[in-house]
Short mmCIF file of C-alpha atoms in Angstrom, two decimals:
data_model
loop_
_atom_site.label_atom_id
_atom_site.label_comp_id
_atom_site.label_asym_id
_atom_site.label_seq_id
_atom_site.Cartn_x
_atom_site.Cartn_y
_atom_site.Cartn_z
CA UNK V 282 13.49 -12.14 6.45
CA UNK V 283 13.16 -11.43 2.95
CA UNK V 284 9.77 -10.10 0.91
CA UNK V 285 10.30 -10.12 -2.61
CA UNK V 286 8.11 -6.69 -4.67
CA UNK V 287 8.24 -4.53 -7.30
CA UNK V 288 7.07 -1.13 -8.18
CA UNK V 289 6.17 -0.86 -11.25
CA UNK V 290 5.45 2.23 -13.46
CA UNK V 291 2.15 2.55 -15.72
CA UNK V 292 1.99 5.43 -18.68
CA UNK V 293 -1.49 5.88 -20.22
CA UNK V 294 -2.61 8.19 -22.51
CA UNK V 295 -5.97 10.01 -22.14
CA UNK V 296 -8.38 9.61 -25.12
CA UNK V 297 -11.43 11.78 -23.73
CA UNK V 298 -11.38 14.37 -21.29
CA UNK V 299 -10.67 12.36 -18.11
CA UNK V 300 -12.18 13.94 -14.86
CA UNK V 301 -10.42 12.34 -11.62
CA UNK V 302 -11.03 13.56 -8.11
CA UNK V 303 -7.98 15.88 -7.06
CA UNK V 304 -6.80 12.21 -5.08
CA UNK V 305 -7.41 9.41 -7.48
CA UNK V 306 -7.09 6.53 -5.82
CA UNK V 307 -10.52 5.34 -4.70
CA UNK V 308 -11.25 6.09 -8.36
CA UNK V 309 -8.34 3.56 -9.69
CA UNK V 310 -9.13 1.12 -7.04
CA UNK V 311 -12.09 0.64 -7.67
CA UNK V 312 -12.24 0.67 -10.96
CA UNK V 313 -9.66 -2.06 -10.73
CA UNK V 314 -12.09 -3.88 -8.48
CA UNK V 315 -14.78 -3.76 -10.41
CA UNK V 316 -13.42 -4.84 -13.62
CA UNK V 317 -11.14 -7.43 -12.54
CA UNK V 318 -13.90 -9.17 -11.14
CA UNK V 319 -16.02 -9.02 -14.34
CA UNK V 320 -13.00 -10.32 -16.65
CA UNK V 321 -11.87 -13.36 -13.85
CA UNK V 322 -15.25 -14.34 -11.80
CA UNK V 323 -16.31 -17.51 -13.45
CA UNK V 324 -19.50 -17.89 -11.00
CA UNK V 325 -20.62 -14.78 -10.51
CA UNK V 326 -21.18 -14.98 -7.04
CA UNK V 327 -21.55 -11.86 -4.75
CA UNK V 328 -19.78 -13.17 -2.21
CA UNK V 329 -16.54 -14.85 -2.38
CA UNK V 330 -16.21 -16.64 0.88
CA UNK V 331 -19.17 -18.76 -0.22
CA UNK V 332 -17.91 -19.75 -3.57
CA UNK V 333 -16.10 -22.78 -4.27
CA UNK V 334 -13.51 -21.36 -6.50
CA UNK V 335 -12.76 -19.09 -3.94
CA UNK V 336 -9.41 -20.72 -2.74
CA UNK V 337 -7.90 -20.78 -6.57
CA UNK V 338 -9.59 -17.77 -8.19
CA UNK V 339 -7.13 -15.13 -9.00
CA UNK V 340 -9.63 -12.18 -8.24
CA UNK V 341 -10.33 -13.88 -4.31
CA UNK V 342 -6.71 -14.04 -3.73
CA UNK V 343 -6.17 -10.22 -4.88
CA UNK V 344 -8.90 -8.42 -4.15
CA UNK V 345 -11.17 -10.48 -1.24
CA UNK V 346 -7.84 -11.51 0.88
CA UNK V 347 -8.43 -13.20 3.78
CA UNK V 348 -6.70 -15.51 6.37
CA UNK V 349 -6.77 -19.16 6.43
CA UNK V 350 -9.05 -20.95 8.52
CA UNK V 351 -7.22 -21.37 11.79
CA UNK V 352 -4.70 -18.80 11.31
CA UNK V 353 -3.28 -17.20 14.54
CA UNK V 354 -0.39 -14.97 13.65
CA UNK V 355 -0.20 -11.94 15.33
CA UNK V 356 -3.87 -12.38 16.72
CA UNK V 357 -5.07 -12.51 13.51
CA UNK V 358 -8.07 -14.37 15.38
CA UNK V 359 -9.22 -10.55 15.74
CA UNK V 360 -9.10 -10.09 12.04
CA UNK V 361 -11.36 -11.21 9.33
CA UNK V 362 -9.09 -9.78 6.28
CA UNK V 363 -5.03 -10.06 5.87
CA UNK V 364 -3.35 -7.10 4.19
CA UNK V 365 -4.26 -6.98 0.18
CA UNK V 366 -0.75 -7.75 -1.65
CA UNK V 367 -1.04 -5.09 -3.54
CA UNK V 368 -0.44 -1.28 -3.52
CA UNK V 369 -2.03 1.46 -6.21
CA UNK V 370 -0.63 5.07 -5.92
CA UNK V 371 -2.93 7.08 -7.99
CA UNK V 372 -1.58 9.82 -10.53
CA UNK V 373 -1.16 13.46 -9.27
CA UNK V 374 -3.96 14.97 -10.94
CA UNK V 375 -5.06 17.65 -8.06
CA UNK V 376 -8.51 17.84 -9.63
CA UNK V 377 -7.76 19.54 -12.73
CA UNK V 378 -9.31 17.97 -15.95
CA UNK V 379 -6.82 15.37 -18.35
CA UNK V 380 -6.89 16.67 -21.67
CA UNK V 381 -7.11 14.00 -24.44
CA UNK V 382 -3.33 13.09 -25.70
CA UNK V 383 -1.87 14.61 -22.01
CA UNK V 384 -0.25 11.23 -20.67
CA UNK V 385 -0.33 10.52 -17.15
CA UNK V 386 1.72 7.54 -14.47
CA UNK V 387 0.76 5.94 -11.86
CA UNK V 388 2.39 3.41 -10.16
CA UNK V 389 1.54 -0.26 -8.85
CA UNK V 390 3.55 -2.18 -5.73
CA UNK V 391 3.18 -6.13 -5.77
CA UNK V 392 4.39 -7.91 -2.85
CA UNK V 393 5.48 -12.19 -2.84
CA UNK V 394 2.66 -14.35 -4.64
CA UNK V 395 1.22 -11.09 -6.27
CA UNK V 396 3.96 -10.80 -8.28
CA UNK V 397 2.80 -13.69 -10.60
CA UNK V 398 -0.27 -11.87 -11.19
CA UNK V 399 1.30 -8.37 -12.99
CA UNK V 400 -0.58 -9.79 -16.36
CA UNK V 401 -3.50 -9.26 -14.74
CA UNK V 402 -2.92 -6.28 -13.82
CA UNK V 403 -1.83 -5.13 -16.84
CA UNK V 404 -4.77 -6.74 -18.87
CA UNK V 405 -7.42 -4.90 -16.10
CA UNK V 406 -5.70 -1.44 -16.20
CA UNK V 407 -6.06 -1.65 -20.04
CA UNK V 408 -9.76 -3.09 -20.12
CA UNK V 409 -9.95 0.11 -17.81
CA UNK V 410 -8.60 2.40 -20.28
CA UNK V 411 -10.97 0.74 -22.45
CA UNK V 412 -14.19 1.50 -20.50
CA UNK V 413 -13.42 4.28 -19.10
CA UNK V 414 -12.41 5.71 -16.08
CA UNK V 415 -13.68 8.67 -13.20
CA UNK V 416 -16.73 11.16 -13.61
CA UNK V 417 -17.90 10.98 -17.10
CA UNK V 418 -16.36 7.52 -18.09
CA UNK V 419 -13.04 9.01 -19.85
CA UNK V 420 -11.03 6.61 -21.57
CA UNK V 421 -7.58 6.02 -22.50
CA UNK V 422 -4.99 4.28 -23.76
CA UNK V 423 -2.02 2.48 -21.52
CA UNK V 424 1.19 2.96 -23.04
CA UNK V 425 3.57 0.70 -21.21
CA UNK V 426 4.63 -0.75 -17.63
CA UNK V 427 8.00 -0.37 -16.46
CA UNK V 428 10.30 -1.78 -13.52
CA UNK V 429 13.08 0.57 -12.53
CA UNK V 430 13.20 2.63 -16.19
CA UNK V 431 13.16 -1.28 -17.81
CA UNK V 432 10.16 -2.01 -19.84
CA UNK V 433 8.09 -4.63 -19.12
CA UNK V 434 4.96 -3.94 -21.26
CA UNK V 435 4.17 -1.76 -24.22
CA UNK V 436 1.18 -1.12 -26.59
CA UNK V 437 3.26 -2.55 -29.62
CA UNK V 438 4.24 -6.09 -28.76
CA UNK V 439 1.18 -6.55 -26.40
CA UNK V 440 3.53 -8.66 -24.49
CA UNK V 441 4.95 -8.86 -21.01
CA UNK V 442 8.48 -9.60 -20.29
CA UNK V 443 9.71 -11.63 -17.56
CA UNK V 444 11.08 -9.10 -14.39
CA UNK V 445 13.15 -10.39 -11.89
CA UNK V 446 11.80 -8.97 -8.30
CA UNK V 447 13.68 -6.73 -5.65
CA UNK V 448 14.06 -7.67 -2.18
CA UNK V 449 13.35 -6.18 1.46
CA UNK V 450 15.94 -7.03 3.72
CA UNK V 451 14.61 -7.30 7.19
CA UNK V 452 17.20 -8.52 9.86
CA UNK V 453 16.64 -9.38 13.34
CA UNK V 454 16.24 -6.90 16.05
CA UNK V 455 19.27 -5.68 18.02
CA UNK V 456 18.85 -3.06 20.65
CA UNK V 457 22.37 -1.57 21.56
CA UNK V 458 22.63 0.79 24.15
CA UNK V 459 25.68 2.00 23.09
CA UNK V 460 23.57 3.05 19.86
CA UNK V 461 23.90 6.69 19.10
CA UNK V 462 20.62 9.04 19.14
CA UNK V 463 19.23 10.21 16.14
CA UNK V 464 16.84 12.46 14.36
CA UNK V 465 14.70 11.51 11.41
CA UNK V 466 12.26 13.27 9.55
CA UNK V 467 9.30 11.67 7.73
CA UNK V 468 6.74 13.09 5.20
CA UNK V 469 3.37 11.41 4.72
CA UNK V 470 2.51 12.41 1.54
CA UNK V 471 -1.13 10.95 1.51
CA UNK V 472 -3.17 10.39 4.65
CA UNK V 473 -2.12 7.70 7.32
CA UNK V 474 -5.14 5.61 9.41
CA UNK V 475 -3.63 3.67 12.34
CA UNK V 476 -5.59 2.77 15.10
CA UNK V 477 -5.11 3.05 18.58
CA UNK V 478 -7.45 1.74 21.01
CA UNK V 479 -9.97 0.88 18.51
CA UNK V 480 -10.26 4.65 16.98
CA UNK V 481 -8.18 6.59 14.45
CA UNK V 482 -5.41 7.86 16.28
CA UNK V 483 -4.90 11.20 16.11
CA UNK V 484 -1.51 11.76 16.97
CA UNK V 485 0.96 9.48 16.03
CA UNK V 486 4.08 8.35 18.15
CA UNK V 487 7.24 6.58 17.28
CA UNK V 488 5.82 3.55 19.52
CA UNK V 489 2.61 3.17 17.39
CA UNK V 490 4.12 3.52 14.36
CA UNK V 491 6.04 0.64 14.80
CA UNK V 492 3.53 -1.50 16.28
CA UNK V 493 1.47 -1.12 13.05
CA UNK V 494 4.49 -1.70 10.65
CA UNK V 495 5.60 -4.93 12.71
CA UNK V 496 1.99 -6.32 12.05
CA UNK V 497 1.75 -4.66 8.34
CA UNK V 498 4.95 -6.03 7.26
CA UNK V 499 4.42 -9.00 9.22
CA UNK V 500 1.65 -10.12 8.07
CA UNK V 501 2.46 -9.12 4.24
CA UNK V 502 5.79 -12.04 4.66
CA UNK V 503 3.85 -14.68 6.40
CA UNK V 504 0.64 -15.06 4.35
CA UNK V 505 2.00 -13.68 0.64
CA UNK V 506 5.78 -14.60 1.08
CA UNK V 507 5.24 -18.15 2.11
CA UNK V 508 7.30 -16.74 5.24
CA UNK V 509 7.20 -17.98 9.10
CA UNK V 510 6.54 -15.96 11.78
CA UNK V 511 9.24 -12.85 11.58
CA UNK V 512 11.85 -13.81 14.63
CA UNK V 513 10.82 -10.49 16.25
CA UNK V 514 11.23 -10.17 19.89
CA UNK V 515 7.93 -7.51 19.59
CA UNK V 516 6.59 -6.37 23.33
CA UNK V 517 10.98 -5.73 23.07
CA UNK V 518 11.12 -3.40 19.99
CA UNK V 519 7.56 -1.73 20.81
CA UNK V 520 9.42 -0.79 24.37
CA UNK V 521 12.05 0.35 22.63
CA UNK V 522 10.27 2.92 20.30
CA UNK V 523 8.66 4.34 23.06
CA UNK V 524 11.32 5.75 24.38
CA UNK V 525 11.77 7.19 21.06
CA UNK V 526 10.64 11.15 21.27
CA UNK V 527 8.22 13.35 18.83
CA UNK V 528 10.64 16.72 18.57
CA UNK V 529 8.32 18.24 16.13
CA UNK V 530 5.06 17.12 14.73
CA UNK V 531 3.39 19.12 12.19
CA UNK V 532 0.77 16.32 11.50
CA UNK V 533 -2.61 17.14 10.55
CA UNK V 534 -6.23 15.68 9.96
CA UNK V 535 -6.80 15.35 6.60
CA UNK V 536 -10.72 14.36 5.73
CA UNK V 537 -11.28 12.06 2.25
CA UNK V 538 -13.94 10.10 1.24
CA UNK V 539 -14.94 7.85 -1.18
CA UNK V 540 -17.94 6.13 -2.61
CA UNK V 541 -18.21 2.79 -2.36
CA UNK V 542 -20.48 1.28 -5.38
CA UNK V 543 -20.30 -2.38 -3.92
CA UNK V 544 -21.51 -1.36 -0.41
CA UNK V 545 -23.57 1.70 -1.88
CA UNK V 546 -22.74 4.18 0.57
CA UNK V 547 -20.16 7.29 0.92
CA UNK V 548 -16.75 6.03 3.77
CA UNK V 549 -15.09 8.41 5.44
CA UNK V 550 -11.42 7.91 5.27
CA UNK V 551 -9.69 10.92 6.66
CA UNK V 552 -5.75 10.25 8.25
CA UNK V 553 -2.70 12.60 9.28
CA UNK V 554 -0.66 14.18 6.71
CA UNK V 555 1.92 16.39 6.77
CA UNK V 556 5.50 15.48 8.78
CA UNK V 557 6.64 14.41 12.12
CA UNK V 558 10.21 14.21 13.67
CA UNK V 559 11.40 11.99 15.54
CA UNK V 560 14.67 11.68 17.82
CA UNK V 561 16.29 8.67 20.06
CA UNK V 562 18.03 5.35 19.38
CA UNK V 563 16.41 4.87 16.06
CA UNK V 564 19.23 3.41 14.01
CA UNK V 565 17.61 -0.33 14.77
CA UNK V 566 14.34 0.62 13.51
CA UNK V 567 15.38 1.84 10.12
CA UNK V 568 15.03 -1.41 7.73
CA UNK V 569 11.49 -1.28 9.18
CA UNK V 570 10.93 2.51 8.25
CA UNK V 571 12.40 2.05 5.11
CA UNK V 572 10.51 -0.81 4.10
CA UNK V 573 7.16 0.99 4.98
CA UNK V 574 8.00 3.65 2.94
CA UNK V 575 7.41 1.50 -0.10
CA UNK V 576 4.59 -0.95 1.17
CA UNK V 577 2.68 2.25 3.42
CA UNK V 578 1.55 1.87 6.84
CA UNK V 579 -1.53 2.44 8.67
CA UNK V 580 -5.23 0.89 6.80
CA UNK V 581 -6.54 2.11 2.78
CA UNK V 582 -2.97 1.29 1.78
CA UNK V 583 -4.52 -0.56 -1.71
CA UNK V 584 -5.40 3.01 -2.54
CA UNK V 585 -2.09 4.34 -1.91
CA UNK V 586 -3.16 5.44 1.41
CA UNK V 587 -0.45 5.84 4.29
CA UNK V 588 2.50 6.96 1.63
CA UNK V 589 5.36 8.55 3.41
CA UNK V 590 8.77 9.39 2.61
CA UNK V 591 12.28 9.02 5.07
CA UNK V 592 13.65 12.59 4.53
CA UNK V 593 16.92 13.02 6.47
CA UNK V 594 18.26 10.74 9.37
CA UNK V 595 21.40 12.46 11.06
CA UNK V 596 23.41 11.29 14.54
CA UNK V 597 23.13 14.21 17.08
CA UNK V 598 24.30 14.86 20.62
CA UNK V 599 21.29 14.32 23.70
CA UNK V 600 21.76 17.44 25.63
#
């Protein structure tokens, strides 16, 4: 199973004061939203699904995902909406005001398909810069775009280069029980929303963890990586992570919220932040943990929601 991405890095430069929220990305988002629709939508229809260009307009396929008509993966009968292929994590501003000529990054993850649409990123982060941005409209200028310290934009040349996309390697699942235990430790650096039950869960063990990357991840190959269905043996692996133990969980509710200008109204979008441990026979599951920490788990992920980082794996003996 392989999903072809990239990260890639943005630089802008601020030409006005820019005032962001002290997390940004609803603001970028948004923005994003808003003005990629205005520079691509040839109808100018409020609603996609009725539109006829909707199943070859760029802005549908990014922004307005959704399944094809029939599709059953995963019981995506329950689901009107696929995962967007696209990730924005928002620059660490921490509510304090951009000066003009202060520079800041952020950073953009494109997964399969998306990947042919980077120029339009680029060209709608720019029209941003253009328009302006955050409380008070503050403009600014974007820089360049880089993949792994290798430029793929600048300012200068106006140009973007051809950049070859990484891989996730996802294998099948093997569950050894000669495996030894281990301990990991994971930071979620911006709030994660999974849902258990049909509500936000609260506390978050191994077993639902993986249950939600399985279908994240799984979903993300099949309908933007021209993939089949993963060969995932799933009621198997979710059995398996719940035998996996929480040692330490220092996890806790984190309220955000956001305005949304297309449905007019303030969403609540709090999630659990902070770090959990984990110990058991989690050696198998690490492809899957690693490859969530660059496409996020849990829901909000376009706005960089669900971020964690894999800080230390080590073997240890089960007393």
């Amino acid at each position: 199973m392989n999903i072809p991405y990239r990260r890639f890095s943005f630089t802008v430069q601020a030409n006005d004061p820019l005032l962001l929220p002290a997390y940004a990305g609803s603001t970028f988002r948004g923005a994003f939203g808003t003005v990629f629709r205005r520079m691509v939508c040839a109808l100018r229809q409020k609603e996609c699904s009725s539109c006829m260009l909707g199943g070859s307009c760029s802005y549908a396929y990014i922004f307005e995902t959704a399944p094809p008509e029939g599709a059953r993966f995963l019981n995506m009968g329950k689901y009107t909406r696929i995962p967007h292929p696209f990730i924005i994590e928002p620059p660490a501003t921490d509510g304090r005001v951009v000066r003009p000529g202060d520079r800041l990054q952020f950073h953009l993850v494109l997964v399969g398909r998306a990947l042919e649409y980077l120029p339009y990123f680029i060209c709608t982060f720019d029209e941003i810069g253009k328009s302006g941005i955050g409380k008070g409209r503050g403009g600014y200028v974007l820089l360049s775009v880089s993949a792994d310290n290798n430029a793929v934009y600048d300012r200068e040349s106006g140009s973007v280069r051809p950049c070859r996309p990484a891989s996730l390697e996802l294998s099948g699942w093997s569950d050894n029980e000669a495996e030894p235990d281990m301990k990991i430790h994971m930071l979620f650096q911006t709030p994660v929303r999974i849902q258990s039950e049909r509500r936000l869960a609260t506390e978050l063990p191994f077993a639902l963890l993986v249950r939600n990357l399985l279908r994240r991840i799984g979903l993300l190959y099949h309908f933007h990586c021209g993939g089949s269905e993963p060969a995932w043996n799933v009621q198997e692996m979710i059995a398996a992570a719940g035998a996996v133990s929480v040692q330490s969980d220092k996890l806790k509710w984190h309220d955000w919220e956001r305005y949304s200008s297309r449905q007019k109204t303030a969403m609540k979008l709090g999630g659990l932040i902070g770090d959990v441990t984990y110990a058991g026979k989690i050696r198998p599951f690490l492809p899957l943990l690693k490859a969530g920490e660059i496409l996020h788990a849990g829901k909000g992920t376009s706005f960089g929601l669900g971020k964690y980082v894999l800080q230390e794996a080590e073997i240890y003996a089960k007393q």
